[in-house]
Coordinates of N, CA and C in Angstrom, one line a residue:
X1 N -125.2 125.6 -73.8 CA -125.7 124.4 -74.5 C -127.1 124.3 -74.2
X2 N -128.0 124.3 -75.8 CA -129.4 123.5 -75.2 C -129.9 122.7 -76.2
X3 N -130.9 122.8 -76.0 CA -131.9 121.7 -77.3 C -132.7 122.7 -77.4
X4 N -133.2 122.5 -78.8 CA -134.4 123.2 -79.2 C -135.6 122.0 -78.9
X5 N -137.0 123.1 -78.5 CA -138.1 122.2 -78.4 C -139.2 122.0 -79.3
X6 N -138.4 122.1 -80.6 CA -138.8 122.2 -81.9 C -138.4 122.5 -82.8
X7 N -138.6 121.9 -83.8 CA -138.0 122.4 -85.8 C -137.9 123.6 -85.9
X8 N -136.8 124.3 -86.3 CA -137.0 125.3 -86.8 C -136.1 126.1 -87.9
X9 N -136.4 126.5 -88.9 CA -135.5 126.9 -89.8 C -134.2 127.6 -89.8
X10 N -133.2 127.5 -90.1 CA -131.7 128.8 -89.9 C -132.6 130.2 -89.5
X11 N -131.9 130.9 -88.5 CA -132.6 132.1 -88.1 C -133.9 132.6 -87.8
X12 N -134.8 131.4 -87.3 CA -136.2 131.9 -86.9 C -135.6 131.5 -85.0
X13 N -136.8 132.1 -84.8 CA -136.5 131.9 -83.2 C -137.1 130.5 -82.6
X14 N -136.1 130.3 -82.2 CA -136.8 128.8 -80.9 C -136.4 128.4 -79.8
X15 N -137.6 128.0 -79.1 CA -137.0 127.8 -77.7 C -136.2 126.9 -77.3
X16 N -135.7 127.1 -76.6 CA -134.7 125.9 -76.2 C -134.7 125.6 -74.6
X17 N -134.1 124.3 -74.6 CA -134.4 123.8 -72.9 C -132.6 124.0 -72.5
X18 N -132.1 124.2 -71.3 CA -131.1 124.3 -71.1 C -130.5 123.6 -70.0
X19 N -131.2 122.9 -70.0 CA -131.0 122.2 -68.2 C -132.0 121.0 -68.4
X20 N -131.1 119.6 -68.2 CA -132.2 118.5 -67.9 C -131.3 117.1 -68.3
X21 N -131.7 116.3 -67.9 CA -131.0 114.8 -69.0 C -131.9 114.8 -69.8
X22 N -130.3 114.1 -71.1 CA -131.2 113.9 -72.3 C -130.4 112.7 -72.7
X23 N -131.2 111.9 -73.8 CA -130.3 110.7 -74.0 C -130.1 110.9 -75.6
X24 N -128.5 111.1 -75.6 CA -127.6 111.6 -76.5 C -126.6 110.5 -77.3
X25 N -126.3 110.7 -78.4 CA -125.1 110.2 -79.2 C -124.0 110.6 -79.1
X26 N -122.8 110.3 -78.5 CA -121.7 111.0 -78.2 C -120.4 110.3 -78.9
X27 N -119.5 110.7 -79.8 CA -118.6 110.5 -80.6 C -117.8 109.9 -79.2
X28 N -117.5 108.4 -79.3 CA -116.3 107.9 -78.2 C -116.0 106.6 -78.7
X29 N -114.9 106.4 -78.4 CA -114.3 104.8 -79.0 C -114.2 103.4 -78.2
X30 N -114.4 104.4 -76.5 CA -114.6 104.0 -75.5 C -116.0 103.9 -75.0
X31 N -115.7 102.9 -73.8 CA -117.2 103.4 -73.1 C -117.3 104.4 -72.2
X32 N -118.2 105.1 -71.4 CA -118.7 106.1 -70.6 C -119.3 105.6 -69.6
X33 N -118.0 106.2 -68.4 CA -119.2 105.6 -67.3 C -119.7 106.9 -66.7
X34 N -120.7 107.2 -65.6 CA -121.5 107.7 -64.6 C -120.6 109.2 -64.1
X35 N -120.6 110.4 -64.5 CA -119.7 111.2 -64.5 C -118.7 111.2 -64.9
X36 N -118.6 111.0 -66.2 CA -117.7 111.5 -67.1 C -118.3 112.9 -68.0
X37 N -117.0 113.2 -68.2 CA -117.4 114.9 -69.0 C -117.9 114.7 -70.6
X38 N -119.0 115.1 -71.1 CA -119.1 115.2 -72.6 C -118.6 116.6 -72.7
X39 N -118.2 117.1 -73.9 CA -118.0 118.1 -74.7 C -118.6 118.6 -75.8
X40 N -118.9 119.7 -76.3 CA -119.6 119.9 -77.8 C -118.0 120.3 -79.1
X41 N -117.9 120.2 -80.0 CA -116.8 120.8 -80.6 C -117.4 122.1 -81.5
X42 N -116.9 122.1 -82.2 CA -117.4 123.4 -83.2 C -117.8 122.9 -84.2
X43 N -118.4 121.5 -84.5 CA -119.1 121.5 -85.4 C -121.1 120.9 -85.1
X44 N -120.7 121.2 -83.3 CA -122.0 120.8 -82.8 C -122.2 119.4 -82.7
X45 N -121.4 118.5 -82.7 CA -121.1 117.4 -82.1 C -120.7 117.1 -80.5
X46 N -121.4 115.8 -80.0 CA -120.7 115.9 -78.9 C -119.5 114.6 -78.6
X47 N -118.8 115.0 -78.1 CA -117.4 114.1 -77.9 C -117.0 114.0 -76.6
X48 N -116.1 112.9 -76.8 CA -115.7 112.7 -74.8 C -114.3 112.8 -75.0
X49 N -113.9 113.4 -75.8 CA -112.6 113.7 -75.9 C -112.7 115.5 -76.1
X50 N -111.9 116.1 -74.9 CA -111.5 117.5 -74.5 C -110.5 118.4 -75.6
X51 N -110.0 117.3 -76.2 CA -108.9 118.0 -77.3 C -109.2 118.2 -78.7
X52 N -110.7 117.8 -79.0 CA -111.3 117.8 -80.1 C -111.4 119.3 -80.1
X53 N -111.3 119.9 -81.6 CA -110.6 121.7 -82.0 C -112.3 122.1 -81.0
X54 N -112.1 123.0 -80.1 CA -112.9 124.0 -80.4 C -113.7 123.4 -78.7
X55 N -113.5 122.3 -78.4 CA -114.5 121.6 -77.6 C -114.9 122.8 -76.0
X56 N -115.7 122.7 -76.2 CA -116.3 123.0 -74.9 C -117.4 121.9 -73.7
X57 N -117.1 122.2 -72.6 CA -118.1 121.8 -72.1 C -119.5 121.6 -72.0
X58 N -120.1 120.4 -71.9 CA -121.5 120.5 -72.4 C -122.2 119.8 -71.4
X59 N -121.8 118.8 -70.7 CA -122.4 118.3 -70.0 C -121.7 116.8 -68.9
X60 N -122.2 116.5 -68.3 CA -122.1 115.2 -67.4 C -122.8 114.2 -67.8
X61 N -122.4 112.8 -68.2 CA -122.7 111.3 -68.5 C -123.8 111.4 -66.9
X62 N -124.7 110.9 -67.0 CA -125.8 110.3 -66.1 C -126.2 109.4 -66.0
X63 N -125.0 108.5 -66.5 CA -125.6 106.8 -66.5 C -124.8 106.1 -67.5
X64 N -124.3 105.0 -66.9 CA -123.3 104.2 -68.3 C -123.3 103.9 -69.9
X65 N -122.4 104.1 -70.5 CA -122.8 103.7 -71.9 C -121.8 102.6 -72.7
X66 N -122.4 102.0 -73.7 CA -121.3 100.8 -74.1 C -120.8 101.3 -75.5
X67 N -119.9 102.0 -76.0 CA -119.0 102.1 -77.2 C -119.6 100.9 -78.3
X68 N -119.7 101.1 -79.5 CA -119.6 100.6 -80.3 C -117.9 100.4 -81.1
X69 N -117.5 101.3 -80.4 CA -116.4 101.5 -81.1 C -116.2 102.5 -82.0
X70 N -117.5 103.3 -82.4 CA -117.2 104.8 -82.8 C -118.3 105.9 -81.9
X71 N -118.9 105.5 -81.1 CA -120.2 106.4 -80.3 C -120.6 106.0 -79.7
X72 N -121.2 106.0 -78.3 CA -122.1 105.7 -77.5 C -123.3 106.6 -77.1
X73 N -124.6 106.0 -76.4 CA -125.6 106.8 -76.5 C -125.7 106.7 -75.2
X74 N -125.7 107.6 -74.7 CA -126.0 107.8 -73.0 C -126.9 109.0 -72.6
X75 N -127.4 109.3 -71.1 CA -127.8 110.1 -70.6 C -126.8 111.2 -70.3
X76 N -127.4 112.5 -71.2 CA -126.3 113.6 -70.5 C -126.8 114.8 -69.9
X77 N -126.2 115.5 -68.6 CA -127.1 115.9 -67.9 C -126.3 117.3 -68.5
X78 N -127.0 118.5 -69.6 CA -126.7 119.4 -69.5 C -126.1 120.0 -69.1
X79 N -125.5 121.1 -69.4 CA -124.7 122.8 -68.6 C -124.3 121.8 -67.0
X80 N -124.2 120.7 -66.9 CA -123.8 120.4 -65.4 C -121.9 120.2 -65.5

């Protein structure tokens, strides 16, 4: 899992950061507290739900977040 540190078109090269907090939008219905697991699924979304098709690990919550009821924005600490 990373970020790119820049725009860039389908198939040009770019760099990416792979390690760090970032403050993220995460598909949840709930809230997130302080080490909880995010996930990516296979459409490059991130979710706090593990059984979404395809999900992999993506990172650790780094700080609480409050649900709207469809997403919350929190700190997520990368590949941790």
């Amino acid at each position: 899992m990373g970020f790119a540190q820049a725009d860039a078109a389908e198939g040009e090269l770019v760099a990416i950061v792979t390690e760090g907090v970032f403050e993220v939008e995460v598909v949840s219905a709930t809230d997130l507290e302080l080490g909880d697991i995010v996930y990516i699924d296979t459409t490059d979304t991130l979710v706090a739900d593990s059984a979404a098709a395809g999900a992999a690990r993506a990172g650790v919550v780094y700080g609480p977040g409050v649900s709207d009821g469809t997403s919350v924005t929190v700190n997520v600490k990368i590949n941790a």
